[in-house]
Short mmCIF file of C-alpha atoms and ligand atoms in Angstrom, two decimals:
data_model
loop_
_atom_site.label_atom_id
_atom_site.label_comp_id
_atom_site.label_asym_id
_atom_site.label_seq_id
_atom_site.Cartn_x
_atom_site.Cartn_y
_atom_site.Cartn_z
CA MET F 949 185.24 -22.65 -59.00
CA VAL F 950 185.71 -26.25 -59.97
CA PHE F 951 187.08 -29.06 -57.65
CA GLN F 952 190.38 -29.74 -59.50
CA PRO F 953 191.70 -32.92 -57.70
CA GLN F 954 195.27 -34.36 -58.91
CA LEU F 955 195.35 -36.54 -61.29
CA LYS F 956 197.67 -39.64 -61.27
CA ILE F 957 198.16 -41.73 -64.07
CA LEU F 958 198.27 -45.08 -63.31
CA ILE F 959 196.78 -47.32 -66.37
CA SER F 960 197.84 -46.16 -69.88
CA ARG F 961 195.13 -46.03 -72.52
CA ASP F 962 197.65 -48.73 -74.20
CA GLU F 963 198.12 -50.72 -71.61
CA ILE F 964 194.36 -51.03 -71.06
CA ALA F 965 194.17 -52.19 -75.06
CA LYS F 966 196.09 -54.98 -74.68
CA ALA F 967 194.43 -56.37 -71.61
CA VAL F 968 191.08 -55.99 -72.67
CA ASP F 969 193.11 -58.24 -76.04
CA ARG F 970 193.99 -60.21 -73.59
CA LEU F 971 190.45 -60.12 -71.83
CA ALA F 972 188.97 -60.85 -75.12
CA SER F 973 190.63 -63.97 -76.31
CA GLU F 974 190.86 -65.88 -73.35
CA ILE F 975 186.39 -65.31 -73.32
CA ASN F 976 185.67 -65.81 -77.28
CA LYS F 977 188.27 -69.65 -76.46
CA ASP F 978 185.84 -70.17 -73.00
CA TYR F 979 182.45 -69.52 -74.77
CA GLN F 980 183.53 -71.09 -78.53
CA ASP F 981 180.14 -72.58 -79.30
CA LYS F 982 177.62 -70.63 -76.61
CA GLN F 983 175.65 -67.71 -76.62
CA PRO F 984 176.06 -65.39 -73.94
CA LEU F 985 174.25 -62.80 -72.40
CA LEU F 986 176.71 -60.51 -71.43
CA ILE F 987 175.27 -58.14 -68.12
CA GLY F 988 177.73 -54.82 -67.46
CA VAL F 989 177.40 -52.61 -64.70
CA LEU F 990 175.96 -49.05 -64.70
CA LYS F 991 177.20 -46.68 -65.28
CA GLY F 992 181.15 -48.05 -64.19
CA SER F 993 181.27 -50.81 -66.91
CA PHE F 994 180.03 -48.71 -69.54
CA MET F 995 183.81 -48.54 -71.91
CA PHE F 996 184.52 -51.02 -70.84
CA MET F 997 182.12 -52.55 -72.24
CA ALA F 998 181.72 -51.07 -75.30
CA ASP F 999 185.52 -51.76 -75.78
CA LEU F 1000 185.30 -56.39 -75.46
CA VAL F 1001 182.68 -56.17 -77.39
CA ARG F 1002 184.09 -55.35 -80.12
CA GLN F 1003 186.27 -57.89 -79.72
CA LEU F 1004 184.16 -60.77 -79.27
CA ASP F 1005 183.91 -62.83 -81.91
CA LEU F 1006 180.38 -64.78 -80.31
CA PRO F 1007 176.82 -64.57 -81.03
CA LEU F 1008 176.35 -62.18 -77.41
CA GLU F 1009 173.76 -60.53 -76.21
CA LEU F 1010 174.06 -57.66 -74.23
CA ASP F 1011 172.73 -55.70 -71.05
CA PHE F 1012 173.11 -53.60 -68.81
CA ILE F 1013 172.05 -53.60 -64.36
CA ARG F 1014 172.73 -50.30 -62.15
CA LEU F 1015 173.03 -50.59 -58.99
CA SER F 1016 172.78 -48.14 -56.02
CA SER F 1017 174.82 -48.39 -52.71
CA TYR F 1018 173.82 -45.81 -50.28
CA GLY F 1019 176.84 -43.97 -49.05
CA ALA F 1020 178.59 -41.20 -48.89
CA ALA F 1021 180.94 -40.71 -52.24
CA LYS F 1022 183.84 -43.24 -51.92
CA GLU F 1023 182.37 -45.94 -49.77
CA SER F 1024 180.52 -48.37 -50.48
CA SER F 1025 177.98 -48.46 -47.62
CA GLY F 1026 176.90 -52.28 -48.03
CA LYS F 1027 173.30 -51.83 -48.84
CA VAL F 1028 172.36 -52.54 -52.62
CA ARG F 1029 169.55 -52.18 -54.32
CA ILE F 1030 169.28 -52.19 -57.63
CA VAL F 1031 168.15 -48.93 -59.70
CA GLN F 1032 167.66 -50.21 -62.59
CA GLY F 1033 166.60 -53.74 -63.30
CA ILE F 1034 167.16 -56.31 -66.41
CA LYS F 1035 164.23 -57.93 -69.05
CA THR F 1036 165.72 -60.74 -70.64
CA PRO F 1037 165.48 -64.10 -69.26
CA ILE F 1038 168.78 -64.78 -67.31
CA LYS F 1039 167.90 -68.43 -66.97
CA GLY F 1040 168.95 -71.37 -68.89
CA ARG F 1041 171.57 -68.75 -70.55
CA ASP F 1042 174.92 -68.34 -69.64
CA VAL F 1043 176.47 -64.88 -67.91
CA LEU F 1044 178.90 -63.07 -68.11
CA VAL F 1045 179.14 -60.24 -65.36
CA VAL F 1046 181.24 -57.23 -66.30
CA GLU F 1047 182.58 -54.97 -64.08
CA ASP F 1048 184.60 -51.86 -63.76
CA ILE F 1049 186.05 -52.64 -59.79
CA VAL F 1050 185.64 -54.85 -57.34
CA ASP F 1051 186.88 -52.72 -53.75
CA THR F 1052 185.02 -54.37 -50.51
CA GLY F 1053 183.56 -57.29 -52.51
CA ILE F 1054 179.80 -55.59 -51.66
CA THR F 1055 178.23 -54.75 -55.10
CA ILE F 1056 179.23 -57.95 -56.93
CA SER F 1057 178.43 -60.45 -54.48
CA CYS F 1058 175.09 -59.19 -54.05
CA LEU F 1059 174.64 -58.80 -57.39
CA LEU F 1060 176.04 -62.22 -58.40
CA ASP F 1061 173.83 -63.80 -55.86
CA PHE F 1062 171.00 -61.94 -57.73
CA LEU F 1063 172.06 -63.75 -60.06
CA ARG F 1064 172.31 -67.04 -59.26
CA LYS F 1065 169.21 -67.67 -58.14
CA LYS F 1066 167.54 -66.79 -61.41
CA LYS F 1067 169.37 -69.78 -62.44
CA PRO F 1068 171.76 -68.72 -64.95
CA ALA F 1069 173.46 -72.53 -67.36
CA SER F 1070 176.84 -70.03 -66.32
CA LEU F 1071 177.23 -66.42 -64.18
CA LYS F 1072 181.37 -65.66 -64.28
CA LEU F 1073 182.88 -62.38 -63.37
CA CYS F 1074 184.59 -59.93 -65.26
CA ALA F 1075 186.05 -56.98 -63.99
CA LEU F 1076 188.73 -54.64 -65.22
CA THR F 1077 190.19 -53.52 -62.35
CA ASP F 1078 190.60 -55.75 -58.71
CA LYS F 1079 190.80 -53.80 -55.55
CA PRO F 1080 191.77 -56.54 -53.62
CA ALA F 1081 193.38 -54.72 -50.50
CA ARG F 1082 190.00 -53.86 -49.12
CA ARG F 1083 187.69 -56.71 -49.81
CA ARG F 1084 185.74 -58.33 -47.14
CA PHE F 1085 183.62 -60.56 -49.14
CA PRO F 1086 185.39 -63.65 -51.08
CA VAL F 1087 184.55 -62.74 -54.68
CA PRO F 1088 185.86 -64.80 -57.42
CA ILE F 1089 186.77 -63.22 -60.89
CA ASP F 1090 187.05 -65.28 -63.52
CA TYR F 1091 189.08 -62.88 -66.35
CA ARG F 1092 190.26 -59.70 -64.28
CA GLY F 1093 192.31 -56.89 -65.83
CA PHE F 1094 194.69 -55.59 -63.45
CA THR F 1095 195.17 -55.86 -59.75
CA VAL F 1096 195.14 -52.04 -58.48
CA PRO F 1097 196.25 -50.64 -55.41
CA ASN F 1098 194.46 -49.61 -52.44
CA LYS F 1099 193.68 -46.32 -53.90
CA PHE F 1100 190.78 -43.89 -55.34
CA ILE F 1101 191.04 -44.88 -59.21
CA VAL F 1102 189.21 -42.71 -61.62
CA GLY F 1103 189.01 -43.10 -65.72
CA TYR F 1104 187.76 -45.57 -68.76
CA GLY F 1105 184.07 -45.04 -67.37
CA LEU F 1106 185.15 -44.72 -63.73
CA ASP F 1107 184.35 -41.49 -61.22
CA LEU F 1108 184.07 -38.91 -59.05
CA ASP F 1109 181.10 -37.70 -58.14
CA GLN F 1110 180.51 -38.67 -62.20
CA ARG F 1111 182.97 -36.54 -63.26
CA PHE F 1112 185.97 -37.97 -65.16
CA ARG F 1113 184.06 -40.85 -66.62
CA ASN F 1114 185.25 -39.26 -70.38
CA LEU F 1115 189.13 -39.68 -69.42
CA PRO F 1116 190.64 -42.71 -72.10
CA ASP F 1117 193.68 -43.70 -69.39
CA ILE F 1118 193.14 -44.89 -65.52
CA TYR F 1119 194.37 -42.21 -63.46
CA THR F 1120 194.35 -42.55 -59.02
CA LEU F 1121 193.20 -39.40 -57.05
CA GLU F 1122 195.68 -37.64 -55.01
CA ASP F 1123 195.52 -35.89 -51.91
P1 5GP T 1685 182.54 -52.76 -53.73
O1 5GP T 1685 180.67 -53.03 -53.79
O2 5GP T 1685 182.87 -54.03 -54.26
O3 5GP T 1685 182.75 -51.97 -52.64
O4 5GP T 1685 183.28 -51.54 -54.56
C1 5GP T 1685 181.86 -51.50 -55.92
C2 5GP T 1685 181.94 -50.43 -56.80
O5 5GP T 1685 182.12 -49.03 -55.34
C3 5GP T 1685 182.42 -50.64 -57.89
O6 5GP T 1685 181.68 -51.24 -58.53
C4 5GP T 1685 182.55 -48.86 -58.61
O7 5GP T 1685 181.63 -48.64 -58.75
C5 5GP T 1685 182.83 -47.77 -56.35
N1 5GP T 1685 184.16 -48.02 -56.38
C6 5GP T 1685 185.53 -49.18 -55.27
N2 5GP T 1685 186.48 -48.29 -55.68
C7 5GP T 1685 186.58 -47.56 -56.22
C8 5GP T 1685 187.84 -46.39 -56.44
O8 5GP T 1685 188.98 -46.77 -56.44
N3 5GP T 1685 187.43 -45.76 -57.88
C9 5GP T 1685 185.63 -45.70 -58.43
N4 5GP T 1685 185.11 -44.42 -59.46
N5 5GP T 1685 185.00 -46.17 -58.29
C10 5GP T 1685 184.66 -47.36 -57.02
MG1 MG T 1686 180.41 -49.98 -60.30
#
């Protein structure tokens, strides 16, 4: 039998679309005359990235990086590993990292440290969602879509054991 957890809507597709519009206008303004390199963190950011870049009127490039943190499905273990790196040179570029969610902050802190060592001209973070209740590492979020409660969320790219990434809205998992 297929496991059917209870999902409760948290953020509708319309609210997501409005947030994407808002973030895109801020990014368009801040990066005018620049050629930013957007780096999406796989797999969770794929849908957000796809919607965001369609609203950006900039000569941008984009790439994806895949990280893994060992551990159980809902917890970051604190050991972050790059599973699939990027070949695009970072040095001197205006880099904007695109993430689905900042939870404890471990994953994104490791990635930002790694990228900073490659000497980008600038390094900023755009996160669709921010779950500040569980933060262990301070993370500066330059562009934030939503602050979410301390619950596990799925949909719009976010998964539970690889499921629910395709849902167009964001849900909380009720137990
Ligand atoms: P952190 O290292 O900030 O604790 O967690 C980062 C990663 O854990 C996120 O990029 C995401 O993949 C996963 N994660 C954290 N919270 C959630 C959540 O509420 N839902 C889902 N689907 N993934 C989460
Ligand atoms: Mg992620």
